[in-house]
XYZ file of C-alpha atoms in Angstrom:
343
model
C 11.809 16.741 3.994
C 15.387 17.309 4.316
C 16.098 13.969 5.817
C 13.664 11.729 3.456
C 15.856 13.396 0.457
C 19.120 12.419 2.015
C 17.724 8.872 2.489
C 16.818 8.233 -1.197
C 19.133 5.578 -2.598
C 20.452 5.941 -6.015
C 18.548 2.807 -7.125
C 16.446 -0.464 -5.492
C 12.866 -0.888 -4.135
C 12.707 1.863 -1.844
C 13.830 4.537 -3.729
C 10.351 4.685 -5.582
C 8.578 4.948 -2.126
C 10.946 7.457 -0.388
C 11.243 9.838 -4.004
C 7.264 9.609 -4.166
C 6.617 10.260 -0.190
C 9.124 13.379 -0.513
C 7.594 14.813 -3.325
C 3.471 14.371 -2.213
C 5.156 15.278 1.204
C 6.148 19.048 -1.080
C 2.773 19.023 -3.202
C 0.746 18.653 0.167
C 2.602 22.216 1.660
C 2.844 24.016 -1.342
C 6.464 23.949 -2.183
C 6.331 22.367 -5.960
C 9.508 23.518 -7.339
C 11.292 21.244 -4.693
C 8.831 18.180 -5.821
C 9.423 18.839 -9.447
C 13.264 18.925 -8.628
C 12.987 15.331 -6.554
C 10.307 13.917 -8.998
C 11.053 14.457 -12.585
C 14.450 12.965 -12.611
C 12.162 9.755 -11.668
C 9.986 9.968 -14.203
C 12.359 10.004 -16.764
C 13.558 6.124 -14.868
C 10.583 4.514 -13.638
C 9.483 1.328 -15.566
C 6.353 -1.185 -14.684
C 4.463 -0.434 -12.162
C 6.896 1.942 -10.389
C 6.683 4.514 -13.343
C 2.335 4.014 -13.009
C 2.578 5.238 -9.502
C 5.474 7.875 -10.080
C 2.600 8.884 -13.380
C -0.166 9.141 -10.307
C 2.241 11.918 -8.178
C 3.416 13.851 -11.495
C 0.024 14.141 -11.900
C -1.097 15.734 -8.761
C 2.069 17.816 -9.112
C 0.814 19.213 -12.347
C -2.592 20.002 -11.356
C -0.834 21.875 -8.231
C 1.170 23.965 -10.853
C -2.090 25.100 -12.580
C -1.453 22.293 -15.854
C -5.203 20.744 -14.913
C -5.463 18.898 -18.351
C -2.518 17.224 -18.135
C -2.285 16.337 -14.684
C -5.656 14.788 -15.386
C -4.342 12.730 -18.474
C -1.501 11.877 -16.245
C -3.370 10.499 -13.362
C -6.311 9.000 -16.159
C -3.230 7.361 -17.362
C -2.184 5.858 -13.768
C -5.402 4.882 -12.372
C -6.223 2.965 -15.805
C -2.881 0.796 -15.283
C -2.383 0.443 -11.999
C -6.370 -1.063 -12.013
C -5.432 -3.263 -14.721
C -2.487 -4.444 -12.883
C -4.900 -4.912 -9.224
C -2.836 -2.858 -7.431
C -5.176 -0.820 -4.626
C -3.281 2.742 -5.386
C -5.211 3.496 -8.564
C -8.025 4.362 -5.449
C -5.577 7.482 -4.079
C -5.375 8.691 -8.050
C -9.074 9.055 -7.542
C -8.383 11.040 -4.512
C -5.489 13.127 -6.679
C -8.214 13.516 -9.416
C -11.537 15.059 -6.779
C -8.400 17.368 -5.409
C -7.819 18.822 -8.973
C -11.441 19.149 -9.479
C -11.490 20.917 -6.487
C -8.441 23.196 -7.028
C -10.241 23.715 -10.811
C -13.414 25.368 -9.060
C -15.492 22.117 -10.938
C -16.433 20.934 -7.112
C -19.697 18.500 -8.963
C -16.890 16.716 -10.748
C -14.745 16.528 -7.634
C -18.246 14.967 -5.803
C -18.258 12.037 -8.736
C -14.512 11.382 -8.442
C -15.028 10.943 -4.893
C -18.036 8.861 -5.339
C -16.156 6.841 -7.265
C -13.307 6.375 -5.254
C -15.009 5.776 -2.266
C -16.549 2.638 -4.074
C -13.603 1.218 -5.347
C -12.221 1.575 -1.953
C -14.638 -0.569 -0.234
C -13.106 -3.405 -2.229
C -9.289 -2.342 -3.267
C -8.496 -0.947 0.460
C -11.261 -0.657 2.913
C -8.941 0.774 5.318
C -9.147 4.373 2.754
C -12.740 4.714 3.587
C -12.885 6.858 6.440
C -10.145 9.266 5.122
C -12.113 8.957 1.709
C -15.726 9.952 3.212
C -14.786 12.867 4.910
C -13.322 14.059 1.974
C -16.464 13.316 0.403
C -17.976 15.840 3.514
C -15.717 18.250 2.723
C -17.006 18.295 -1.025
C -20.529 18.748 0.315
C -19.890 20.956 2.573
C -17.972 23.342 0.108
C -21.244 23.238 -2.461
C -23.568 24.167 0.710
C -25.130 20.785 0.809
C -25.353 20.813 4.161
C -28.591 19.042 4.671
C -26.719 15.892 2.660
C -22.787 16.215 4.826
C -25.031 15.749 8.203
C -25.293 11.713 7.952
C -21.917 11.527 5.911
C -20.010 13.520 8.550
C -21.450 11.169 10.926
C -20.762 8.111 9.545
C -17.036 9.059 8.554
C -16.429 10.315 12.539
C -17.972 6.783 13.977
C -15.602 5.079 11.231
C -12.535 6.817 12.158
C -13.138 6.762 15.757
C -13.645 2.719 15.652
C -10.488 2.418 13.773
C -8.553 4.557 16.382
C -7.778 7.356 14.152
C -8.965 9.978 16.417
C -7.762 13.244 14.687
C -9.588 12.537 11.704
C -12.820 12.124 13.480
C -11.731 15.192 15.964
C -11.239 16.791 12.285
C -14.732 15.640 10.912
C -16.799 16.101 14.825
C -15.978 19.946 14.112
C -17.193 20.057 10.480
C -20.639 18.133 11.453
C -20.733 21.264 14.670
C -20.513 23.743 11.928
C -22.534 22.045 9.998
C -25.029 21.987 12.684
C -24.945 25.661 13.461
C -25.700 26.791 9.731
C -28.475 24.746 9.760
C -30.035 26.291 12.671
C -29.590 23.510 15.302
C -27.432 25.181 17.713
C -28.096 22.585 21.249
C -26.421 20.103 18.851
C -23.809 22.133 17.834
C -22.617 22.955 21.033
C -22.801 19.414 22.073
C -20.668 18.489 19.370
C -18.206 21.658 19.421
C -17.521 21.276 22.990
C -16.558 17.717 22.481
C -14.395 19.037 19.595
C -12.673 22.020 21.975
C -11.683 18.690 24.228
C -10.461 16.765 21.965
C -8.811 18.926 19.555
C -6.763 20.629 22.798
C -5.842 16.795 23.808
C -4.513 15.741 20.679
C -2.920 19.409 19.326
C -5.153 19.823 16.464
C -4.863 23.926 16.716
C -6.551 23.986 13.661
C -9.212 21.842 14.802
C -9.755 24.081 18.045
C -9.814 27.545 16.688
C -12.638 26.324 14.160
C -14.728 24.722 17.222
C -14.039 27.772 19.144
C -15.347 30.062 16.505
C -18.813 27.999 15.641
C -19.071 27.827 19.500
C -18.237 32.064 19.673
C -21.178 32.152 16.427
C -23.939 30.627 18.351
C -23.414 33.660 21.275
C -25.572 36.420 20.891
C -24.777 39.132 21.612
C -21.349 38.351 21.251
C -18.732 40.049 22.818
C -15.279 41.559 21.403
C -13.040 39.769 24.152
C -15.221 36.884 24.536
C -12.633 33.673 25.176
C -13.920 31.986 22.737
C -13.487 34.235 20.208
C -10.169 34.940 21.455
C -9.099 31.274 21.544
C -10.118 30.874 18.079
C -8.095 33.762 16.761
C -4.886 32.939 19.458
C -5.065 29.295 17.450
C -5.644 30.326 13.835
C -2.677 32.419 14.386
C -0.574 29.619 16.029
C -1.227 27.295 12.990
C -0.529 30.175 10.687
C -3.952 29.388 8.267
C -4.698 33.033 6.471
C -7.944 31.854 5.705
C -8.823 30.618 9.215
C -7.456 34.265 10.841
C -9.978 35.684 8.020
C -12.471 33.914 9.828
C -11.809 34.529 13.285
C -11.709 38.592 12.301
C -14.660 38.741 10.544
C -16.265 37.220 13.751
C -14.591 40.286 15.862
C -15.494 42.830 13.442
C -19.226 41.807 13.539
C -18.985 41.418 17.654
C -16.921 45.195 17.496
C -20.161 45.965 14.956
C -22.763 44.892 17.736
C -21.203 46.585 20.857
C -21.217 50.208 18.645
C -17.394 49.865 17.472
C -17.681 50.571 13.302
C -14.592 52.137 12.965
C -13.033 49.141 14.748
C -14.986 46.522 12.990
C -14.504 48.087 9.394
C -10.369 48.179 9.902
C -10.649 44.095 10.874
C -12.951 43.516 7.871
C -10.224 44.955 5.797
C -8.317 43.349 7.481
C -10.114 39.613 7.054
C -10.494 40.323 3.320
C -6.710 40.805 2.755
C -5.990 37.671 4.235
C -8.826 35.782 2.559
C -7.435 35.327 -0.696
C -9.058 31.655 -1.268
C -11.522 31.864 1.384
C -15.157 30.074 -0.206
C -17.769 31.455 -1.519
C -19.670 31.930 2.053
C -17.425 33.703 3.891
C -16.579 36.203 0.958
C -20.581 36.739 1.222
C -20.406 37.185 4.520
C -18.065 40.136 3.785
C -20.845 41.667 1.639
C -23.286 41.237 4.372
C -21.338 43.204 6.672
C -20.288 45.667 4.505
C -23.860 46.010 3.196
C -24.629 47.023 7.085
C -21.461 48.831 8.029
C -19.926 50.676 5.059
C -21.358 54.316 3.755
C -23.923 53.353 1.278
C -21.940 54.635 -1.921
C -19.083 52.293 -0.950
C -21.276 49.457 0.275
C -23.630 49.470 -3.310
C -19.861 49.025 -5.229
C -18.902 46.210 -3.040
C -22.608 44.286 -3.332
C -23.117 45.125 -7.249
C -21.099 42.322 -9.049
C -22.762 39.086 -9.505
C -24.431 36.443 -7.172
C -22.323 33.619 -5.999
C -23.089 30.391 -7.287
C -23.809 28.638 -4.457
C -26.673 28.811 -2.276
C -26.382 29.826 0.604
C -23.929 32.450 -0.227
C -26.406 33.315 -3.041
C -28.761 34.351 -0.237
C -26.611 36.171 1.406
C -25.542 38.290 -1.371
C -29.003 38.824 -1.837
C -29.614 40.226 1.543
C -26.902 41.974 1.430
C -27.940 43.944 -1.990
C -31.703 44.164 -0.266
C -29.921 46.193 3.123
C -27.612 48.409 0.770
C -31.115 49.309 -1.057
C -32.938 49.959 2.062
C -30.277 52.440 3.410
C -30.301 54.096 0.438
C -34.136 54.582 0.214
C -34.870 51.917 -2.276
C -37.376 50.175 -0.892
C -39.143 48.496 -4.495
C -35.878 47.185 -5.009
C -34.938 46.058 -1.609
C -38.445 44.010 -1.790
C -37.072 42.672 -5.176
C -33.377 41.353 -3.793
C -35.052 39.801 -1.265
C -37.572 37.497 -3.479
C -35.021 36.781 -5.495
C -32.816 35.471 -2.008
């Protein structure tokens, strides 16, 4: 970032590219104050097509700052202007609309934005399609539409490999392995997961390596708390500093310790996972409730699982199972049966 900023000229055609590259990098890494400091002066001075590209990045920045409606308005204006000029940069604007919708919790609107982006990219900038397809799949996974995600994941992975984009292909394969695991196809999950572990290590993708190792560990029953895959998953998660990924590994370790009879250690790990997972998905939160329902004292577990059901299908089912388990442990068998029927 420092090198980019020091390289920005005071004027000329290169200035826009460097300003927007630096601002985009800052936004992606969460350095929003620096992005604002770099971008705002250029918003005021940019003209013509430069202004449209700047407005696109500014819309993304506004969304990151929590100003969702303003960000969306800026993106729409940029997209309309770039589309009229025949500039393929409007496709990136559609990508940012997906990003803002996701951040705002509207995954269904995000899915619509991504479908629009993929359709537009087919004509305007085909080289962007693998990345767009992959992000579309990420949205499907976040909606827990795992059956629908499998085929697009395969397509994204195959296309990325054909274009030599091996890091993207490896990330897609990791998500494919996880989707297979959730859908109960453990043979396919293990086969894809083993390939991901090799590829991720070779490419130094420690976050993807952690994801794959954790998915592989989930297929082992019973899973020893000190299993090498579980240790590898946590080691890689901590190496890349991803709090949510660390939380996932800790919860899996908690499950392993609980199965081995070490309830106190299991609860401590689950509490640590809960503290780290500030932005975890609905399914992770529901899995935490499922853990609580089985291993916390009944009164405490009942208080944890009492709030309303999750909006996504797998998380909702998991939450219902947690409620049923708490009711069963408390002796309310008819209530447990009702919770199971609702799941």
